[in-house]
Short mmCIF file of C-alpha atoms in Angstrom, two decimals:
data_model
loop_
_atom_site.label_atom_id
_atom_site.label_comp_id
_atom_site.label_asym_id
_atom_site.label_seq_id
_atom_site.Cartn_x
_atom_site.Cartn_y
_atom_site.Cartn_z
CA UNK A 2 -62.53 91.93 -87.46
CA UNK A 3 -65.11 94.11 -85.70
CA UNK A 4 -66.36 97.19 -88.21
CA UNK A 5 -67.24 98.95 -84.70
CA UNK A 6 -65.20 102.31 -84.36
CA UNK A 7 -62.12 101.88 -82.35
CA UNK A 8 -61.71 103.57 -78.95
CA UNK A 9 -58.18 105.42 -79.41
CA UNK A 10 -55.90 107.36 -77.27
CA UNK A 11 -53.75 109.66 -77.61
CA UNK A 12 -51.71 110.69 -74.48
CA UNK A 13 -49.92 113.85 -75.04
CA UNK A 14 -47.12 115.26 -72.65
CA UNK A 15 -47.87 118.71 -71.41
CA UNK A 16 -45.07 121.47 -73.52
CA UNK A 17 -41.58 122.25 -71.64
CA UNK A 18 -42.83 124.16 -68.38
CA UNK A 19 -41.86 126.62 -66.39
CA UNK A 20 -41.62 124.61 -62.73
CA UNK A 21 -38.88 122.88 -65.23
CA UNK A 22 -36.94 126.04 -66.43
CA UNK A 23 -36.91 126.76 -62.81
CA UNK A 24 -35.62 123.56 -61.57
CA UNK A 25 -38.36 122.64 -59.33
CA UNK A 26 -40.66 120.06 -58.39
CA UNK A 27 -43.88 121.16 -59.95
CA UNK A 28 -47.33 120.32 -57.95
CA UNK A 29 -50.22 122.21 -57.95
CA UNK A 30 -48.79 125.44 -55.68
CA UNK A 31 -45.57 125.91 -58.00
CA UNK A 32 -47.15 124.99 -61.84
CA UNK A 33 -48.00 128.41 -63.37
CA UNK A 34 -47.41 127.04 -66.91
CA UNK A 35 -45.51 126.75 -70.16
CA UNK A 36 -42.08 127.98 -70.46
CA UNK A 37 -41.23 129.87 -74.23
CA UNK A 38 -40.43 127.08 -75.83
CA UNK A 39 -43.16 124.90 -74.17
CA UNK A 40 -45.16 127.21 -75.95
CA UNK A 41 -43.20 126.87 -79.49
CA UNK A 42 -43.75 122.99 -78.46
CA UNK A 43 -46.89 122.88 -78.76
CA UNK A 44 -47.76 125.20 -81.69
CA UNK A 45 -45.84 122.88 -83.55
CA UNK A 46 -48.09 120.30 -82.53
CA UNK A 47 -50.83 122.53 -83.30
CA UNK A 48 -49.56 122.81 -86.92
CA UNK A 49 -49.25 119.20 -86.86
CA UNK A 50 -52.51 118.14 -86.32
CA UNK A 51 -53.96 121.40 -88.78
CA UNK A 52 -52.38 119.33 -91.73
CA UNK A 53 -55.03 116.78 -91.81
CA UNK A 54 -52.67 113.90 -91.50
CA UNK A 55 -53.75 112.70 -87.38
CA UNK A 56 -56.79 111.08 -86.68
CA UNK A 57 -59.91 113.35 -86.17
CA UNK A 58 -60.26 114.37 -82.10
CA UNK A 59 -63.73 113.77 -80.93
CA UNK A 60 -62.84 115.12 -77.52
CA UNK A 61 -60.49 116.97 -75.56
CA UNK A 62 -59.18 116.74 -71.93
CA UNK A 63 -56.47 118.02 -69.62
CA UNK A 64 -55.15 117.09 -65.75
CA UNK A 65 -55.77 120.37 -63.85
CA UNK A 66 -51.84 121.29 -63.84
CA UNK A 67 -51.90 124.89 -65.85
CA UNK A 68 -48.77 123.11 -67.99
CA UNK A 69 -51.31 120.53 -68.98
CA UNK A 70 -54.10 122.95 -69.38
CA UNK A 71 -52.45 125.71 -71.64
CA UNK A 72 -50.65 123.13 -73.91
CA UNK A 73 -54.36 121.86 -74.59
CA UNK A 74 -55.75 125.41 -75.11
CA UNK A 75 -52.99 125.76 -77.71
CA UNK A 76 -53.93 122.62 -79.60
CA UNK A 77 -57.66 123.15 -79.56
CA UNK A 78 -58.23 125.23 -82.80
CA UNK A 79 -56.25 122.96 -84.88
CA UNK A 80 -58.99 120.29 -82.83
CA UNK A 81 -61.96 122.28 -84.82
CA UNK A 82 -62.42 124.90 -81.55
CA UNK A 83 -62.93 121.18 -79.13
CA UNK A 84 -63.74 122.15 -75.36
CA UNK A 85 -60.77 121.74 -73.03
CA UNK A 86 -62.51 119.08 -70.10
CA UNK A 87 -60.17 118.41 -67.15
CA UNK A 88 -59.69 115.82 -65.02
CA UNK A 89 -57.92 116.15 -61.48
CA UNK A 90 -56.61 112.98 -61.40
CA UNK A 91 -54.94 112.76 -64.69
CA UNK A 92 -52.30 115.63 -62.58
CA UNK A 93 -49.04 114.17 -62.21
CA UNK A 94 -47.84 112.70 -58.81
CA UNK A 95 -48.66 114.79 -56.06
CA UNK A 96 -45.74 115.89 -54.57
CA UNK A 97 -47.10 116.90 -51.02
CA UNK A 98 -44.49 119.21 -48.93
CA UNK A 99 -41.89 119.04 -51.85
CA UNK A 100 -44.06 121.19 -54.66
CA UNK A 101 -41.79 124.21 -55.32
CA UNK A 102 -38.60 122.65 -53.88
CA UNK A 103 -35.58 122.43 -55.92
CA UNK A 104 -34.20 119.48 -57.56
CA UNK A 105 -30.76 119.84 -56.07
CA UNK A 106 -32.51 120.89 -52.65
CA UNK A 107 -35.10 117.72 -52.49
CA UNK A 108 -32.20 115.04 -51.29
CA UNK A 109 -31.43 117.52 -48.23
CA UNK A 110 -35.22 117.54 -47.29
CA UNK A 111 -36.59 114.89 -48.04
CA UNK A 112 -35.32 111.15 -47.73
CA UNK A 113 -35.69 109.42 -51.63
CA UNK A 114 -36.46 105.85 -51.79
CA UNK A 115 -36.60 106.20 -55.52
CA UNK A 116 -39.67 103.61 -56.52
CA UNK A 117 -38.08 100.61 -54.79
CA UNK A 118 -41.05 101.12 -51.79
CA UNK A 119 -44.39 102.03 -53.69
CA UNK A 120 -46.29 102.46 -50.84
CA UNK A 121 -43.94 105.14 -49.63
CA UNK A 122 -44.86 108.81 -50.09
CA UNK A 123 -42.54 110.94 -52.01
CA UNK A 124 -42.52 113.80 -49.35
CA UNK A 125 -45.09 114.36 -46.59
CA UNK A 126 -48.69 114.79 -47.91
CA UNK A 127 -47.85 113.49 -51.25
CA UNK A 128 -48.46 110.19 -52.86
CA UNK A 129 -46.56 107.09 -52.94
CA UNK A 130 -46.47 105.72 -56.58
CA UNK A 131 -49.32 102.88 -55.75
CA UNK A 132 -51.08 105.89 -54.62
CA UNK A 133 -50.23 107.65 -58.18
CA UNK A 134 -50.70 104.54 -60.38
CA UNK A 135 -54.37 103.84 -59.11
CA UNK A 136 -55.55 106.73 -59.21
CA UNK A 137 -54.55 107.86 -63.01
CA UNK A 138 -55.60 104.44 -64.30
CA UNK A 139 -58.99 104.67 -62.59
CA UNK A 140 -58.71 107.76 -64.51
CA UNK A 141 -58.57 106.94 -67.72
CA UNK A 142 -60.35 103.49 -67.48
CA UNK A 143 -63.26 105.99 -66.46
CA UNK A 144 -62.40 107.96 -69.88
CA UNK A 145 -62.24 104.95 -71.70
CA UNK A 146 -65.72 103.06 -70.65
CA UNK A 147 -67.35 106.24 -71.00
CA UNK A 148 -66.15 107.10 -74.56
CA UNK A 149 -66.04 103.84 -76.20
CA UNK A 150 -65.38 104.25 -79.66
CA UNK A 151 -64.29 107.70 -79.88
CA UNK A 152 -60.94 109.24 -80.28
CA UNK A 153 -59.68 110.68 -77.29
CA UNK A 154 -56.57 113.61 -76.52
CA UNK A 155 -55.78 113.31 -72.77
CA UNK A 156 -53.10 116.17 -72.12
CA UNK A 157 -51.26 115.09 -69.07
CA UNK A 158 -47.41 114.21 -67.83
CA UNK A 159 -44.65 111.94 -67.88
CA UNK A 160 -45.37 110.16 -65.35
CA UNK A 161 -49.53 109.30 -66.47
CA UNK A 162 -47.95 108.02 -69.70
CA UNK A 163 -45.80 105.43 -67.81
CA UNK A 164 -48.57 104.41 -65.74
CA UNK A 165 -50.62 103.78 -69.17
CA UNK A 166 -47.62 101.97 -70.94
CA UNK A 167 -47.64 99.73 -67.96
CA UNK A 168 -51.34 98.97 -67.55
CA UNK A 169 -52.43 98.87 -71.27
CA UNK A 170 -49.62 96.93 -71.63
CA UNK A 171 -49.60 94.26 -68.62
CA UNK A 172 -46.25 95.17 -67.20
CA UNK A 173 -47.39 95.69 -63.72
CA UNK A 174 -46.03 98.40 -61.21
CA UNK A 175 -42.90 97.13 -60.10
CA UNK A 176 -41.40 96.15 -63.53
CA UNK A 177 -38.45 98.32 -63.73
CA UNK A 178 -37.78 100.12 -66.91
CA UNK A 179 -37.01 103.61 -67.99
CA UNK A 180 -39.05 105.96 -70.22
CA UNK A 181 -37.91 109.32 -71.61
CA UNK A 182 -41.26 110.67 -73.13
CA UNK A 183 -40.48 114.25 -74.51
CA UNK A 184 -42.63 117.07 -74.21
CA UNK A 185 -45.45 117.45 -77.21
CA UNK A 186 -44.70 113.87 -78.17
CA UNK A 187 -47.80 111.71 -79.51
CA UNK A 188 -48.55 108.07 -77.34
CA UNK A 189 -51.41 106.46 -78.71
CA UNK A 190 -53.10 103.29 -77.86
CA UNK A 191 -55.75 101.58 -80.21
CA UNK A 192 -58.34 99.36 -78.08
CA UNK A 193 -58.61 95.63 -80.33
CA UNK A 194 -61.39 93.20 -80.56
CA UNK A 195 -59.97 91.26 -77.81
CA UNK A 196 -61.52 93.17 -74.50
CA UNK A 197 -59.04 94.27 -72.65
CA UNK A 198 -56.24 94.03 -75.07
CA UNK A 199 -54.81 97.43 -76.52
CA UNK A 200 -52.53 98.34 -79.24
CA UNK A 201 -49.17 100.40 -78.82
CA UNK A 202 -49.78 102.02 -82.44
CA UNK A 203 -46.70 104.47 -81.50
CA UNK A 204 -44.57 106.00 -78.46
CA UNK A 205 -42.92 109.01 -77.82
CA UNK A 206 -43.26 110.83 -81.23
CA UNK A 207 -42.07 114.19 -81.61
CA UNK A 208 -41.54 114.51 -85.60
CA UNK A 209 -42.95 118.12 -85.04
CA UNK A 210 -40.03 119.13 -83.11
CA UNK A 211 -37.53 119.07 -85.79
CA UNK A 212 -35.55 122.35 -85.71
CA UNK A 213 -36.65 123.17 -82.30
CA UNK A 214 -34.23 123.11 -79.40
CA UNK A 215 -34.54 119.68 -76.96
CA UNK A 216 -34.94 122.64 -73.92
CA UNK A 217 -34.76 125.95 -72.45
CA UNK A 218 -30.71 126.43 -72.14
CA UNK A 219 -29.16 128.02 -68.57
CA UNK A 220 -28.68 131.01 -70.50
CA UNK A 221 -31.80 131.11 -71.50
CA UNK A 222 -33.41 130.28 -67.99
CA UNK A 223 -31.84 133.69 -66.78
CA UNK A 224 -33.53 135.62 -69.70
CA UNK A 225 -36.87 134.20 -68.71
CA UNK A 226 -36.50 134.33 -65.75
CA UNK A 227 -36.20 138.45 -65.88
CA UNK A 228 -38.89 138.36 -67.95
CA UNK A 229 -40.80 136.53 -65.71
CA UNK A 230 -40.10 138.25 -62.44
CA UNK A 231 -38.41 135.41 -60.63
CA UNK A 232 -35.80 136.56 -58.27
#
């Protein structure tokens, strides 16, 4: 066994966010960040990490989404003060025409081909999930053979952390399975002496949110939403 320092990563889902709250598909003309609770979300990561119980952060990064950026700002001083860096391409899929439409509204404007066609945009201008998948794991491949042997915090989405379960993992594009990955929740990967070949050292945990709701409740949308301005 190698004494070399192990690259590690830990892929953290962006805190509950507003576009969400609202209902809507969230690009980058509709993101304007964390809902209330996102916020609560990722304090109690914050607190998490301050313990001294997670492995030391050596550096930082965000996609450019604001729901990925402010969760990260959050989490930095429990990270020893560690410079947010940003990435575009670790944003989640690019939605094209549909950023800012409404779930329920999407079906009547758009035809879905759900991910049976990858080479199919979801909506004018946006990308088809091939599209998606290559360009987040160029992404962090490009993190990863620049950093080696560092531990690495990429804040990013749901759909970034599927793309890196399949490709650290071998599963390939079109194998069909379903992840849930909650918001604030910890995915790491631990690289091995075998190049190429990566540990899952844990998915999807979210021990921090104990005693926090699971989301922002319709009653509560309306509340925020006053507070917020929205019509």
């Amino acid at each position: 066994m190698s004494s070399r320092p192990r690259t590690r990563l830990l892929l953290i889902r962006h805190g509950e966010s507003q576009v969400t709250v609202k209902q809507i598909i969230g690009g980058d003309l509709s993101c304007t960040g964390l809902s209330h609770l996102g916020r609560r979300q990722a304090q109690a990561l914050s607190e998490r990490w301050a313990r001294g119980y997670e492995p030391n952060v050596d550096a930082l990064w965000a996609s450019t989404l604001p729901r990925a950026v402010e969760t990260a700002e959050l989490l930095s001083p429990a990270l020893g003060g560690l410079l947010v860096q940003t990435h575009v391409d670790l944003v989640e899929r690019r939605p094209g025409e549909a950023d800012g439409v409404g779930y329920e509204e999407f079906g009547s404007l758009f035809e879905w081909t759900g991910d049976f066609h990858p080479h199919i945009p979801l909506a004018p201008g946006g990308e088809s999930l091939a599209t998606f998948s290559y360009r987040t794991g160029r992404a962090l491949y490009e993190l990863i053979e620049g950093n080696p042997g560092t531990t690495m915090m990429v804040v990013c989405h749901g759909g970034v952390i599927d793309v890196a379960m399949r490709l650290f993992m071998g599963l390939g594009m079109s194998r069909q399975f379903v992840l849930w990955t909650l918001n604030t929740s910890i995915t790491e990967f631990v690289a091995t002496d075998d190049p190429g070949v990566w540990q899952l050292a844990r998915y999807n945990d979210a021990a921090h949110l104990a005693g926090l709701s699971a989301r922002t409740e319709p009653a509560d949308r309306s509340d925020h939403e006053d507070r917020a301005g929205v019509d």
